[in-house]
PDB file of C-alpha atoms in Angstrom:
ATOM      1  CA  MET T 830      23.304 -14.551 -62.698  1.00 54.00           C
ATOM      2  CA  ALA T 831      23.994 -12.643 -59.694  1.00 57.00           C
ATOM      3  CA  VAL T 832      21.399 -10.106 -58.777  1.00 59.00           C
ATOM      4  CA  ALA T 833      22.573  -7.250 -56.359  1.00 55.00           C
ATOM      5  CA  ALA T 834      20.653  -3.774 -55.109  1.00 55.00           C
ATOM      6  CA  GLY T 835      22.054  -0.497 -54.994  1.00 56.00           C
ATOM      7  CA  ARG T 836      21.857   3.099 -54.534  1.00 52.00           C
ATOM      8  CA  ILE T 837      23.701   5.683 -56.414  1.00 54.00           C
ATOM      9  CA  GLY T 838      22.858   8.617 -54.722  1.00 52.00           C
ATOM     10  CA  THR T 839      19.581  11.136 -53.542  1.00 48.00           C
ATOM     11  CA  ASP T 840      20.947  14.163 -55.620  1.00 50.00           C
ATOM     12  CA  ARG T 841      17.740  12.796 -58.311  1.00 49.00           C
ATOM     13  CA  HIS T 842      20.140  12.134 -60.703  1.00 52.00           C
ATOM     14  CA  GLY T 843      23.378   9.212 -61.127  1.00 59.00           C
ATOM     15  CA  ASN T 844      26.402  10.599 -63.008  1.00 78.00           C
ATOM     16  CA  HIS T 845      28.459   8.510 -64.538  1.00 85.00           C
ATOM     17  CA  ALA T 846      30.938   7.923 -61.798  1.00 86.00           C
ATOM     18  CA  ARG T 847      28.372   6.575 -59.563  1.00 85.00           C
ATOM     19  CA  MET T 848      27.217   4.336 -62.110  1.00 88.00           C
ATOM     20  CA  VAL T 849      30.780   2.583 -62.291  1.00 91.00           C
ATOM     21  CA  THR T 850      30.798   2.343 -58.616  1.00 89.00           C
ATOM     22  CA  LEU T 851      27.700   1.105 -58.547  1.00 89.00           C
ATOM     23  CA  LEU T 852      28.512  -1.902 -61.306  1.00 93.00           C
ATOM     24  CA  GLU T 853      31.775  -2.250 -59.246  1.00 92.00           C
ATOM     25  CA  GLU T 854      29.991  -2.954 -56.172  1.00 91.00           C
ATOM     26  CA  ALA T 855      27.333  -5.174 -57.822  1.00 91.00           C
ATOM     27  CA  ARG T 856      30.672  -7.354 -58.676  1.00 91.00           C
ATOM     28  CA  VAL T 857      32.182  -7.664 -55.649  1.00 89.00           C
ATOM     29  CA  PRO T 858      29.488 -10.529 -54.354  1.00 88.00           C
ATOM     30  CA  LEU T 859      30.359 -12.444 -57.387  1.00 85.00           C
ATOM     31  CA  LEU T 860      34.066 -12.522 -57.512  1.00 85.00           C
ATOM     32  CA  PHE T 861      35.036 -11.938 -54.006  1.00 84.00           C
ATOM     33  CA  GLY T 862      32.365 -13.223 -51.276  1.00 87.00           C
ATOM     34  CA  ASP T 863      31.197 -16.323 -53.545  1.00 87.00           C
ATOM     35  CA  ALA T 864      34.680 -16.880 -54.580  1.00 88.00           C
ATOM     36  CA  GLY T 865      35.776 -16.614 -50.997  1.00 86.00           C
ATOM     37  CA  ARG T 866      33.658 -18.853 -50.059  1.00 89.00           C
ATOM     38  CA  ALA T 867      34.278 -21.274 -52.730  1.00 88.00           C
ATOM     39  CA  GLY T 868      37.866 -21.463 -51.661  1.00 88.00           C
ATOM     40  CA  VAL T 869      39.186 -19.032 -54.590  1.00 87.00           C
ATOM     41  CA  GLY T 870      40.476 -16.364 -52.406  1.00 81.00           C
ATOM     42  CA  GLU T 871      43.408 -15.326 -55.563  1.00 81.00           C
ATOM     43  CA  PHE T 872      40.664 -12.390 -57.138  1.00 80.00           C
ATOM     44  CA  ALA T 873      41.147 -10.280 -54.227  1.00 76.00           C
ATOM     45  CA  LYS T 874      44.735 -10.512 -54.517  1.00 81.00           C
ATOM     46  CA  GLY T 875      44.495  -9.001 -57.770  1.00 88.00           C
ATOM     47  CA  MET T 876      42.040  -8.294 -60.419  1.00 90.00           C
ATOM     48  CA  VAL T 877      41.878  -5.393 -62.961  1.00 93.00           C
ATOM     49  CA  VAL T 878      39.461  -3.791 -65.250  1.00 94.00           C
ATOM     50  CA  VAL T 879      40.634  -4.000 -68.545  1.00 96.00           C
ATOM     51  CA  ARG T 880      37.638  -2.307 -70.212  1.00 97.00           C
ATOM     52  CA  LEU T 881      34.386  -0.897 -69.282  1.00 97.00           C
ATOM     53  CA  THR T 882      31.399   0.176 -71.616  1.00 97.00           C
ATOM     54  CA  VAL T 883      28.690   1.627 -70.359  1.00 96.00           C
ATOM     55  CA  ASP T 884      25.261   2.262 -72.456  1.00 96.00           C
ATOM     56  CA  TYR T 885      22.711   4.444 -71.223  1.00 94.00           C
ATOM     57  CA  ARG T 886      19.515   3.414 -72.843  1.00 94.00           C
ATOM     58  CA  ALA T 887      17.321   5.959 -70.245  1.00 88.00           C
ATOM     59  CA  PRO T 888      18.221   8.931 -67.123  1.00 82.00           C
ATOM     60  CA  VAL T 889      19.034   7.382 -64.001  1.00 79.00           C
ATOM     61  CA  VAL T 890      16.729   9.079 -61.810  1.00 73.00           C
ATOM     62  CA  VAL T 891      17.349   8.420 -58.436  1.00 65.00           C
ATOM     63  CA  ASP T 892      14.615   8.935 -55.667  1.00 65.00           C
ATOM     64  CA  SER T 893      16.104   7.371 -52.625  1.00 63.00           C
ATOM     65  CA  GLN T 894      14.724   3.481 -54.073  1.00 71.00           C
ATOM     66  CA  GLU T 895      17.233   0.800 -55.149  1.00 83.00           C
ATOM     67  CA  LEU T 896      18.162  -0.255 -58.693  1.00 87.00           C
ATOM     68  CA  ARG T 897      18.311  -3.776 -59.454  1.00 90.00           C
ATOM     69  CA  VAL T 898      21.997  -4.964 -60.879  1.00 93.00           C
ATOM     70  CA  GLU T 899      22.013  -8.134 -62.851  1.00 93.00           C
ATOM     71  CA  VAL T 900      25.337  -9.837 -63.647  1.00 93.00           C
ATOM     72  CA  SER T 901      26.264 -12.633 -65.267  1.00 93.00           C
ATOM     73  CA  LEU T 902      29.416 -13.913 -66.939  1.00 93.00           C
ATOM     74  CA  ARG T 903      29.510 -13.891 -70.858  1.00 93.00           C
ATOM     75  CA  GLU T 904      32.825 -15.094 -71.634  1.00 95.00           C
ATOM     76  CA  LEU T 905      35.597 -16.685 -70.048  1.00 96.00           C
ATOM     77  CA  LYS T 906      39.190 -16.665 -71.767  1.00 96.00           C
ATOM     78  CA  PHE T 907      42.434 -17.744 -70.165  1.00 95.00           C
ATOM     79  CA  ALA T 908      43.783 -14.240 -68.886  1.00 96.00           C
ATOM     80  CA  SER T 909      40.117 -12.783 -68.581  1.00 96.00           C
ATOM     81  CA  VAL T 910      36.605 -12.615 -68.152  1.00 96.00           C
ATOM     82  CA  THR T 911      33.618 -10.452 -69.320  1.00 96.00           C
ATOM     83  CA  LEU T 912      30.521  -9.186 -66.932  1.00 96.00           C
ATOM     84  CA  ASP T 913      27.443  -8.018 -68.662  1.00 96.00           C
ATOM     85  CA  TYR T 914      25.196  -6.061 -66.472  1.00 96.00           C
ATOM     86  CA  THR T 915      21.754  -4.503 -66.709  1.00 95.00           C
ATOM     87  CA  VAL T 916      20.784  -1.833 -64.437  1.00 94.00           C
ATOM     88  CA  TYR T 917      17.107  -1.359 -64.078  1.00 93.00           C
ATOM     89  CA  SER T 918      15.547   2.196 -62.764  1.00 88.00           C
ATOM     90  CA  GLY T 919      13.736   0.234 -60.180  1.00 87.00           C
ATOM     91  CA  PRO T 920      14.478  -2.685 -57.839  1.00 88.00           C
ATOM     92  CA  SER T 921      12.157  -5.052 -59.746  1.00 89.00           C
ATOM     93  CA  VAL T 922      12.778  -6.966 -63.306  1.00 90.00           C
ATOM     94  CA  GLU T 923       9.039  -4.729 -63.725  1.00 93.00           C
ATOM     95  CA  ASP T 924      11.153  -1.227 -63.855  1.00 91.00           C
ATOM     96  CA  PRO T 925      12.675  -0.234 -67.305  1.00 92.00           C
ATOM     97  CA  VAL T 926      15.883  -1.360 -68.041  1.00 95.00           C
ATOM     98  CA  ALA T 927      18.203   1.986 -67.735  1.00 93.00           C
ATOM     99  CA  VAL T 928      21.708   0.800 -68.332  1.00 95.00           C
ATOM    100  CA  VAL T 929      23.554  -2.105 -70.001  1.00 97.00           C
ATOM    101  CA  ALA T 930      27.311  -2.494 -69.195  1.00 97.00           C
ATOM    102  CA  ASP T 931      29.995  -4.716 -69.816  1.00 97.00           C
ATOM    103  CA  THR T 932      33.495  -5.447 -67.815  1.00 97.00           C
ATOM    104  CA  VAL T 933      36.428  -7.030 -69.290  1.00 98.00           C
ATOM    105  CA  LEU T 934      38.746  -8.168 -65.914  1.00 96.00           C
ATOM    106  CA  ALA T 935      41.685  -9.997 -65.855  1.00 96.00           C
ATOM    107  CA  PRO T 936      43.738 -11.472 -63.294  1.00 95.00           C
ATOM    108  CA  TYR T 937      46.991  -9.605 -61.914  1.00 94.00           C
ATOM    109  CA  ASP T 938      50.220 -10.611 -60.290  1.00 92.00           C
ATOM    110  CA  LEU T 939      51.189  -7.864 -57.509  1.00 89.00           C
ATOM    111  CA  ALA T 940      54.507  -8.930 -56.878  1.00 91.00           C
ATOM    112  CA  THR T 941      55.545  -9.363 -60.174  1.00 93.00           C
ATOM    113  CA  ARG T 942      53.284  -6.608 -61.542  1.00 92.00           C
ATOM    114  CA  ARG T 943      51.966  -8.410 -64.715  1.00 93.00           C
ATOM    115  CA  PRO T 944      48.630  -9.801 -65.808  1.00 92.00           C
ATOM    116  CA  ARG T 945      48.734 -13.721 -65.330  1.00 94.00           C
ATOM    117  CA  ARG T 946      46.171 -16.363 -66.476  1.00 95.00           C
ATOM    118  CA  PHE T 947      43.591 -17.773 -64.267  1.00 94.00           C
ATOM    119  CA  ILE T 948      44.435 -20.815 -62.441  1.00 92.00           C
ATOM    120  CA  GLY T 949      42.720 -23.973 -62.749  1.00 92.00           C
ATOM    121  CA  ALA T 950      40.306 -23.606 -59.452  1.00 92.00           C
ATOM    122  CA  GLU T 951      39.797 -19.980 -60.557  1.00 92.00           C
ATOM    123  CA  ARG T 952      38.760 -21.215 -64.616  1.00 93.00           C
ATOM    124  CA  ALA T 953      36.117 -23.928 -62.959  1.00 93.00           C
ATOM    125  CA  PHE T 954      34.549 -21.464 -60.767  1.00 92.00           C
ATOM    126  CA  LEU T 955      34.249 -18.883 -63.397  1.00 93.00           C
ATOM    127  CA  LYS T 956      32.895 -21.472 -65.968  1.00 92.00           C
ATOM    128  CA  ASP T 957      30.259 -22.532 -63.543  1.00 90.00           C
ATOM    129  CA  ARG T 958      28.648 -19.345 -63.452  1.00 86.00           C
ATOM    130  CA  LEU T 959      28.595 -18.915 -67.196  1.00 81.00           C
ATOM    131  CA  ALA T 960      25.839 -17.392 -68.589  1.00 71.00           C
ATOM    132  CA  ASP T 961      23.352 -19.759 -70.444  1.00 66.00           C
ATOM    133  CA  ASP T 962      23.174 -19.320 -73.946  1.00 52.00           C
TER     134      ASP T 962
END
């Protein structure tokens, strides 16, 4: 599981577009930072969002404090991966959960403009990060 902190604005209420951006920013360190350092740089060359589901459990009211975002990999298939997110209303796990979400991502070959399968190194990187059941 990866943990990120983010802000969605200071207008007292976080709208849906800002929440989607926060989720995107929370997965970047895992899929691009950690993957790149592990020698798996293909994610940065093409990864598309297949599906995004966001369920709001409580209003997200922002008062300039950070929100805690936990990201975990739930499911790995040959041509997609599912990430789960838990967004807390503050920076701590003690804060109430405001949002739960999931994203299905697929690797994409920009040269051929087609989806592709994960290669061995990518699958190994992702498999090592699957959430424990």
